CSV table of C-alpha atoms and ligand atoms in Angstrom, one decimal:
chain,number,residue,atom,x,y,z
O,102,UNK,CA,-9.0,-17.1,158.1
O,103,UNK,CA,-11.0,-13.7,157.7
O,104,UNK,CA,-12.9,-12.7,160.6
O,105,UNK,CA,-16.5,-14.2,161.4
O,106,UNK,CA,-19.2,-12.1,162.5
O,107,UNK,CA,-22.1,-13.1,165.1
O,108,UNK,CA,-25.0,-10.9,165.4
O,109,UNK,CA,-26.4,-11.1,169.4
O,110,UNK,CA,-30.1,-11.6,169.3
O,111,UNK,CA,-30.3,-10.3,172.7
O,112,UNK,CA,-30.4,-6.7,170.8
O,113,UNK,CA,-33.2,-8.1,168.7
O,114,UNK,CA,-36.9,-7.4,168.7
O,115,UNK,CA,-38.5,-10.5,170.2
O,116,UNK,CA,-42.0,-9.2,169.6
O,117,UNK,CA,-41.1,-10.1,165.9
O,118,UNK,CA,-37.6,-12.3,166.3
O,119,UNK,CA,-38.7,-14.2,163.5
O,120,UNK,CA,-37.8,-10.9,160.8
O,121,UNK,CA,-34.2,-10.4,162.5
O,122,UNK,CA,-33.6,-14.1,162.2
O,123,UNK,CA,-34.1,-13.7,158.8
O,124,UNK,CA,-32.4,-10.9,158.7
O,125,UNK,CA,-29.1,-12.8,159.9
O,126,UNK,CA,-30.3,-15.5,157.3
O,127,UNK,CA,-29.6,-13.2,154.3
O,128,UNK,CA,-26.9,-11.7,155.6
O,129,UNK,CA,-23.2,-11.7,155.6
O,130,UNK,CA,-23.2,-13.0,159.0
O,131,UNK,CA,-21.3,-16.1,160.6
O,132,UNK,CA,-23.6,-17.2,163.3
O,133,UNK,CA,-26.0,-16.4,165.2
O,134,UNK,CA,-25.1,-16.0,169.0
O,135,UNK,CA,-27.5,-16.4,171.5
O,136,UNK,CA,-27.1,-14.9,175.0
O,137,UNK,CA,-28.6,-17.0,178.1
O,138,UNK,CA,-28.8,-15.1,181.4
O,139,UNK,CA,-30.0,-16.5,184.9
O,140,UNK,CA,-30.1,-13.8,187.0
O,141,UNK,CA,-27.8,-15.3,189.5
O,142,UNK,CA,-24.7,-15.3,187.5
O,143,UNK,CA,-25.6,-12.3,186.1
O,144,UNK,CA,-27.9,-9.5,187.2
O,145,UNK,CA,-30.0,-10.2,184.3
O,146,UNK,CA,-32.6,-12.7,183.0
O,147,UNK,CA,-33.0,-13.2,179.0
O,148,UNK,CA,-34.6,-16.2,177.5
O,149,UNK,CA,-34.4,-20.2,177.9
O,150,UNK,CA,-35.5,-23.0,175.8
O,151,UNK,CA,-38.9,-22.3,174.7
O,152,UNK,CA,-37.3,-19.7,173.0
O,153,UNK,CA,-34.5,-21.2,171.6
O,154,UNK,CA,-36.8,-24.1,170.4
O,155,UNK,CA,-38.4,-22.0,168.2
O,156,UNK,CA,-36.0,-19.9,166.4
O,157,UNK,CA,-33.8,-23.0,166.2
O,158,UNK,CA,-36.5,-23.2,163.1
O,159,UNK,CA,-35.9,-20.7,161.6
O,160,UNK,CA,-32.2,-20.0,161.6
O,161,UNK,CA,-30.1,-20.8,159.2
O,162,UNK,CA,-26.7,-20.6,160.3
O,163,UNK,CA,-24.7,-22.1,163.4
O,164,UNK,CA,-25.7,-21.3,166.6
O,165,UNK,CA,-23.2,-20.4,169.2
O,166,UNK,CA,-24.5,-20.2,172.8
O,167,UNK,CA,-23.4,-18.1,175.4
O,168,UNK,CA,-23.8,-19.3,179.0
O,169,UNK,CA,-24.2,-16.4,181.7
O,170,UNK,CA,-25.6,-19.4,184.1
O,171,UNK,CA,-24.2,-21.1,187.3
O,172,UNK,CA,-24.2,-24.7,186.9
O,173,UNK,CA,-23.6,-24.6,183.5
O,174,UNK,CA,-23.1,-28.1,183.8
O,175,UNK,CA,-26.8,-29.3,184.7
O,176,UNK,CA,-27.9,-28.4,180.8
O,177,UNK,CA,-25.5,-29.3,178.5
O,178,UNK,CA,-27.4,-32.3,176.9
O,179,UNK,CA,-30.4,-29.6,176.4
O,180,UNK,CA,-28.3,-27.4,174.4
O,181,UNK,CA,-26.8,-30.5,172.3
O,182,UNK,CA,-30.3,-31.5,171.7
O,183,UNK,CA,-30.9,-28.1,170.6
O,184,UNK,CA,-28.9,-28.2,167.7
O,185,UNK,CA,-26.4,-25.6,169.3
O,186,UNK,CA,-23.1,-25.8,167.8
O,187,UNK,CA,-20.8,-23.9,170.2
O,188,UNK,CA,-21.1,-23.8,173.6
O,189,UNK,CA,-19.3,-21.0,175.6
O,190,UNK,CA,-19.6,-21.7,179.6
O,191,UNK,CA,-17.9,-19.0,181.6
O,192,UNK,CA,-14.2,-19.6,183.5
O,193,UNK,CA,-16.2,-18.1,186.6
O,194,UNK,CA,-18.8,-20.4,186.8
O,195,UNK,CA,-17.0,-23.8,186.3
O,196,UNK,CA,-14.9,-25.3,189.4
O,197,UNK,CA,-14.1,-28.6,187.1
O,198,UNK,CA,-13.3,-26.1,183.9
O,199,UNK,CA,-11.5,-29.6,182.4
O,200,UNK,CA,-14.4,-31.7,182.8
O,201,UNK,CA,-17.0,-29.7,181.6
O,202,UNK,CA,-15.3,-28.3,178.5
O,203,UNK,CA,-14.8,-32.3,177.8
O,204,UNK,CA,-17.9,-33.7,178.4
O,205,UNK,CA,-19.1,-30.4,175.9
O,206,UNK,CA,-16.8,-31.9,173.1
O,207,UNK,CA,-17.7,-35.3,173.4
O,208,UNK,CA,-21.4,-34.1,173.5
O,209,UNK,CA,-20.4,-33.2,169.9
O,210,UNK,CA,-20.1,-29.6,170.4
O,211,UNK,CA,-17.2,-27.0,170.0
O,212,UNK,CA,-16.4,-25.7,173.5
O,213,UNK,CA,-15.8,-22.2,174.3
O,214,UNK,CA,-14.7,-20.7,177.4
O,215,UNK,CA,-15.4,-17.1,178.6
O,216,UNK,CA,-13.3,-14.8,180.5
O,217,UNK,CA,-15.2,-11.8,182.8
O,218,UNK,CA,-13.1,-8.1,182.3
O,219,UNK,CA,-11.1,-8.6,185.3
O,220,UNK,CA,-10.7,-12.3,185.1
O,221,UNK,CA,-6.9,-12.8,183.7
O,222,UNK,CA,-5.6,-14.7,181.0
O,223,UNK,CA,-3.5,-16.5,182.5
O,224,UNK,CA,-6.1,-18.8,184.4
O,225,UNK,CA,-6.1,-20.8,181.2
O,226,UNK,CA,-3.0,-21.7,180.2
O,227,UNK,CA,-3.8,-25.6,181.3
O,228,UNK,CA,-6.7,-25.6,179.4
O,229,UNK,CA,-5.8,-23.3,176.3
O,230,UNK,CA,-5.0,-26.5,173.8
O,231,UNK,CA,-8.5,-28.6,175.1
O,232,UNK,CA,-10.9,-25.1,174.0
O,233,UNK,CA,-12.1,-24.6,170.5
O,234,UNK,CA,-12.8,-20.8,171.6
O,235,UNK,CA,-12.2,-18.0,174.4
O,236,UNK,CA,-14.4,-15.4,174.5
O,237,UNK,CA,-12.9,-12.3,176.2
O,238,UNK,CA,-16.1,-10.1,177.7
O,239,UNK,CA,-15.1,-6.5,176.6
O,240,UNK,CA,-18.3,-5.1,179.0
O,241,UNK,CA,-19.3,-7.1,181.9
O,242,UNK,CA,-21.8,-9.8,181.2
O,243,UNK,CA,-25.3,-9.1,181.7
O,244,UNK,CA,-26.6,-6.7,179.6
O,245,UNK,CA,-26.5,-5.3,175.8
O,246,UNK,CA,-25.5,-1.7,174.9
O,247,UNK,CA,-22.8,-1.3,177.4
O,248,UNK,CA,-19.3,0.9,176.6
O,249,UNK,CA,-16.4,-1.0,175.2
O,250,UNK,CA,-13.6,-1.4,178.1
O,251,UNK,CA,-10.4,-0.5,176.3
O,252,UNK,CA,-8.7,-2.7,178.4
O,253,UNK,CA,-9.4,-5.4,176.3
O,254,UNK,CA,-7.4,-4.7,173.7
O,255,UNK,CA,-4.1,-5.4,175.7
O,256,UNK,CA,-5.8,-8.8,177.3
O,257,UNK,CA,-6.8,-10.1,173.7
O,258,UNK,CA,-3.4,-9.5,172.6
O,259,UNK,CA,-2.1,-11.5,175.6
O,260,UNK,CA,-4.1,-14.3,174.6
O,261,UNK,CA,-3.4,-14.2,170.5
O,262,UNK,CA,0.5,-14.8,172.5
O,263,UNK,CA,-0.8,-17.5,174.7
O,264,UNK,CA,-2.3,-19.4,172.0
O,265,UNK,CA,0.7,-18.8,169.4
O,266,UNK,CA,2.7,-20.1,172.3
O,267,UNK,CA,0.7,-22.9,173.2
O,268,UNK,CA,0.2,-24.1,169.4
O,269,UNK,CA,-3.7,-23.7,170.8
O,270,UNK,CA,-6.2,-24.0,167.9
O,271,UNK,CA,-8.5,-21.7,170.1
O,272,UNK,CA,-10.7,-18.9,168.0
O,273,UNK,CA,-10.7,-15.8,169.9
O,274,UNK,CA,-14.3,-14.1,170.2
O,275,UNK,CA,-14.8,-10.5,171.5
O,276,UNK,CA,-18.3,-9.7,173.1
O,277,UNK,CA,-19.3,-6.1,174.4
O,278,UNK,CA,-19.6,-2.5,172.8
O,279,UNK,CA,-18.0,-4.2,169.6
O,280,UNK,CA,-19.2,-1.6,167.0
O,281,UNK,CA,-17.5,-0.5,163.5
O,282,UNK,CA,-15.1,2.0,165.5
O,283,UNK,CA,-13.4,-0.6,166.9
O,284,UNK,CA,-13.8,-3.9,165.2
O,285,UNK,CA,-11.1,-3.3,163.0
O,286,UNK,CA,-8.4,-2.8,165.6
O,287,UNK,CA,-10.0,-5.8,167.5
O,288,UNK,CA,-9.3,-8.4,164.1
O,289,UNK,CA,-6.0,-6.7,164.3
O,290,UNK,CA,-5.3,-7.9,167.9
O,291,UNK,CA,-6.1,-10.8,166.9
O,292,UNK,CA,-10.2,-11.5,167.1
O,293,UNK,CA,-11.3,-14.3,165.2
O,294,UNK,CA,-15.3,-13.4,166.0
O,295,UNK,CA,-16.8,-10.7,166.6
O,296,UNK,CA,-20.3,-10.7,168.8
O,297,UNK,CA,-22.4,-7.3,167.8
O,298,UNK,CA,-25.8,-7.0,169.3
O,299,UNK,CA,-27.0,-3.0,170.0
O,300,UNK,CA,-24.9,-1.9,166.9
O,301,UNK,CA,-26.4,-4.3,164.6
O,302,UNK,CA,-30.4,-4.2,165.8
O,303,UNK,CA,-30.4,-0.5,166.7
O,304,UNK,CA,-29.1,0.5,163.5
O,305,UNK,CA,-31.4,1.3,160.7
O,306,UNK,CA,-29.7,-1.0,158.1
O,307,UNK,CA,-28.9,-4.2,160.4
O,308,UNK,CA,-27.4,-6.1,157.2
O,309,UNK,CA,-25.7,-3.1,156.2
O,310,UNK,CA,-24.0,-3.2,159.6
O,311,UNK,CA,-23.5,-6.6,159.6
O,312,UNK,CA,-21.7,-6.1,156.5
O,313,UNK,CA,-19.4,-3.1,157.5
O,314,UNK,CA,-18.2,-5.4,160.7
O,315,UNK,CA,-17.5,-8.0,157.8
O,316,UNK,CA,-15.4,-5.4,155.3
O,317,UNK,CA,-13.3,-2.8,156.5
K,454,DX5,C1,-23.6,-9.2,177.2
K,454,DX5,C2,-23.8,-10.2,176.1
K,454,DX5,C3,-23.6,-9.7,174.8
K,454,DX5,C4,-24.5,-8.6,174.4
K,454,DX5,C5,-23.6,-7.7,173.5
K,454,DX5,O1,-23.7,-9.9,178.5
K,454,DX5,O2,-22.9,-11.3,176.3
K,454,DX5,O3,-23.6,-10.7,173.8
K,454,DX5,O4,-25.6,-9.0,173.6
K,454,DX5,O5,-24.3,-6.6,173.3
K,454,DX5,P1,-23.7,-5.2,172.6
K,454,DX5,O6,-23.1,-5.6,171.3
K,454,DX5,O7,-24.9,-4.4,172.5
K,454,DX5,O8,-22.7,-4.7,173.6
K,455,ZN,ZN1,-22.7,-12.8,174.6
């Protein structure tokens, strides 16, 4: 499979989100991936619902949800109604990992889990065949336009083991100062998706970037 690309709207301009929806619409991106923030989890607040509700109308490709919330648990049924069709919780936030990432999948969803920078690989090696996805956070979670941890590298190419291992089905998705310097080391270490928000929005040509992380 070649690489899928999933533009962050948390980079985008929600004084007019309905022109970089449509900018992911036409372009050679994946999905769209939508970054939800509580400002207890995370020292950061982005948007909820009422949001979500509306440019769920507008976009035209899978949406893949990214939970930076505690009790992740309290609004899955939301985000199925939603239409959202991958649902990342984080590791961090889930003391019954196993029955939340179930109750996700029989909600209908794919189930991703996510993995904080200093939050080993290891932790899921019971879980690694129930997951559809592991996101490995290449910045800590809670803001946009943050510097690439190198670090990363070495943990995603743990995990591409643990899952060749395992016989896991598990995409890996990298999220965090993903920009076209590094992208194409990152497929090579074996990224399946990569999330791009600042490096996408800030640029002048969004679509153009979108399709540079697509072809190199
Ligand atoms: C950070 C979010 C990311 C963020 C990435 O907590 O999970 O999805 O939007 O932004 P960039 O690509 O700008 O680092
Ligand atoms: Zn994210």
């Amino acid at each position: 499979m070649s690489h899928l690309v999933a533009p962050s709207l948390l980079a985008a301009d929600f004084g007019n989100l309905k022109k970089d929806i449509d900018i992911v619409n036409t372009s050679q991106a994946d999905w769209f991936h939508l970054d939800i923030m509580d400002g207890v989890f995370v020292p950061n607040i982005s948007f909820g619902f009422p949001v979500l509700e509306s440019l769920r109308k507008y976009a035209q490709k899978p949406l893949d949800a990214h939970l930076m919330i505690v009790n992740p648990d309290k609004f899955l049924e939301n985000f199925k109604d939603l239409g959202i069709f991958n649902l990342t919780v984080h590791y961090e936030t889930c003391t019954h990992l196993h029955r939340t990432v179930q109750k996700i999948k029989s909600l209908g969803m794919k189930a991703g889990v996510s993995l904080n920078p200093h939050t080993p690989v290891y932790v899921l090696d019971e879980i690694i065949t129930d997951v559809d996805m592991i996101l490995i956070m290449s910045v800590n979670p809670g803001y946009g336009a943050q510097e690439f941890i190198p670090q990363s590298f070495k943990k995603i190419r743990k995990l591409k083991k643990l899952i060749i291992e395992s016989g896991s089905r598990a995409l890996i998705q990298v999220d965090g100062g993903v920009d076209v310097s590094n992208a194409g080391e990152l497929v090579e270490a074996g990224v399946d998706v990569l999330v791009a928000g600042n490096t996408v929005f800030g640029s002048d040509n969004p679509s153009e970037t979108i399709r540079a992380l697509k072809n190199f």
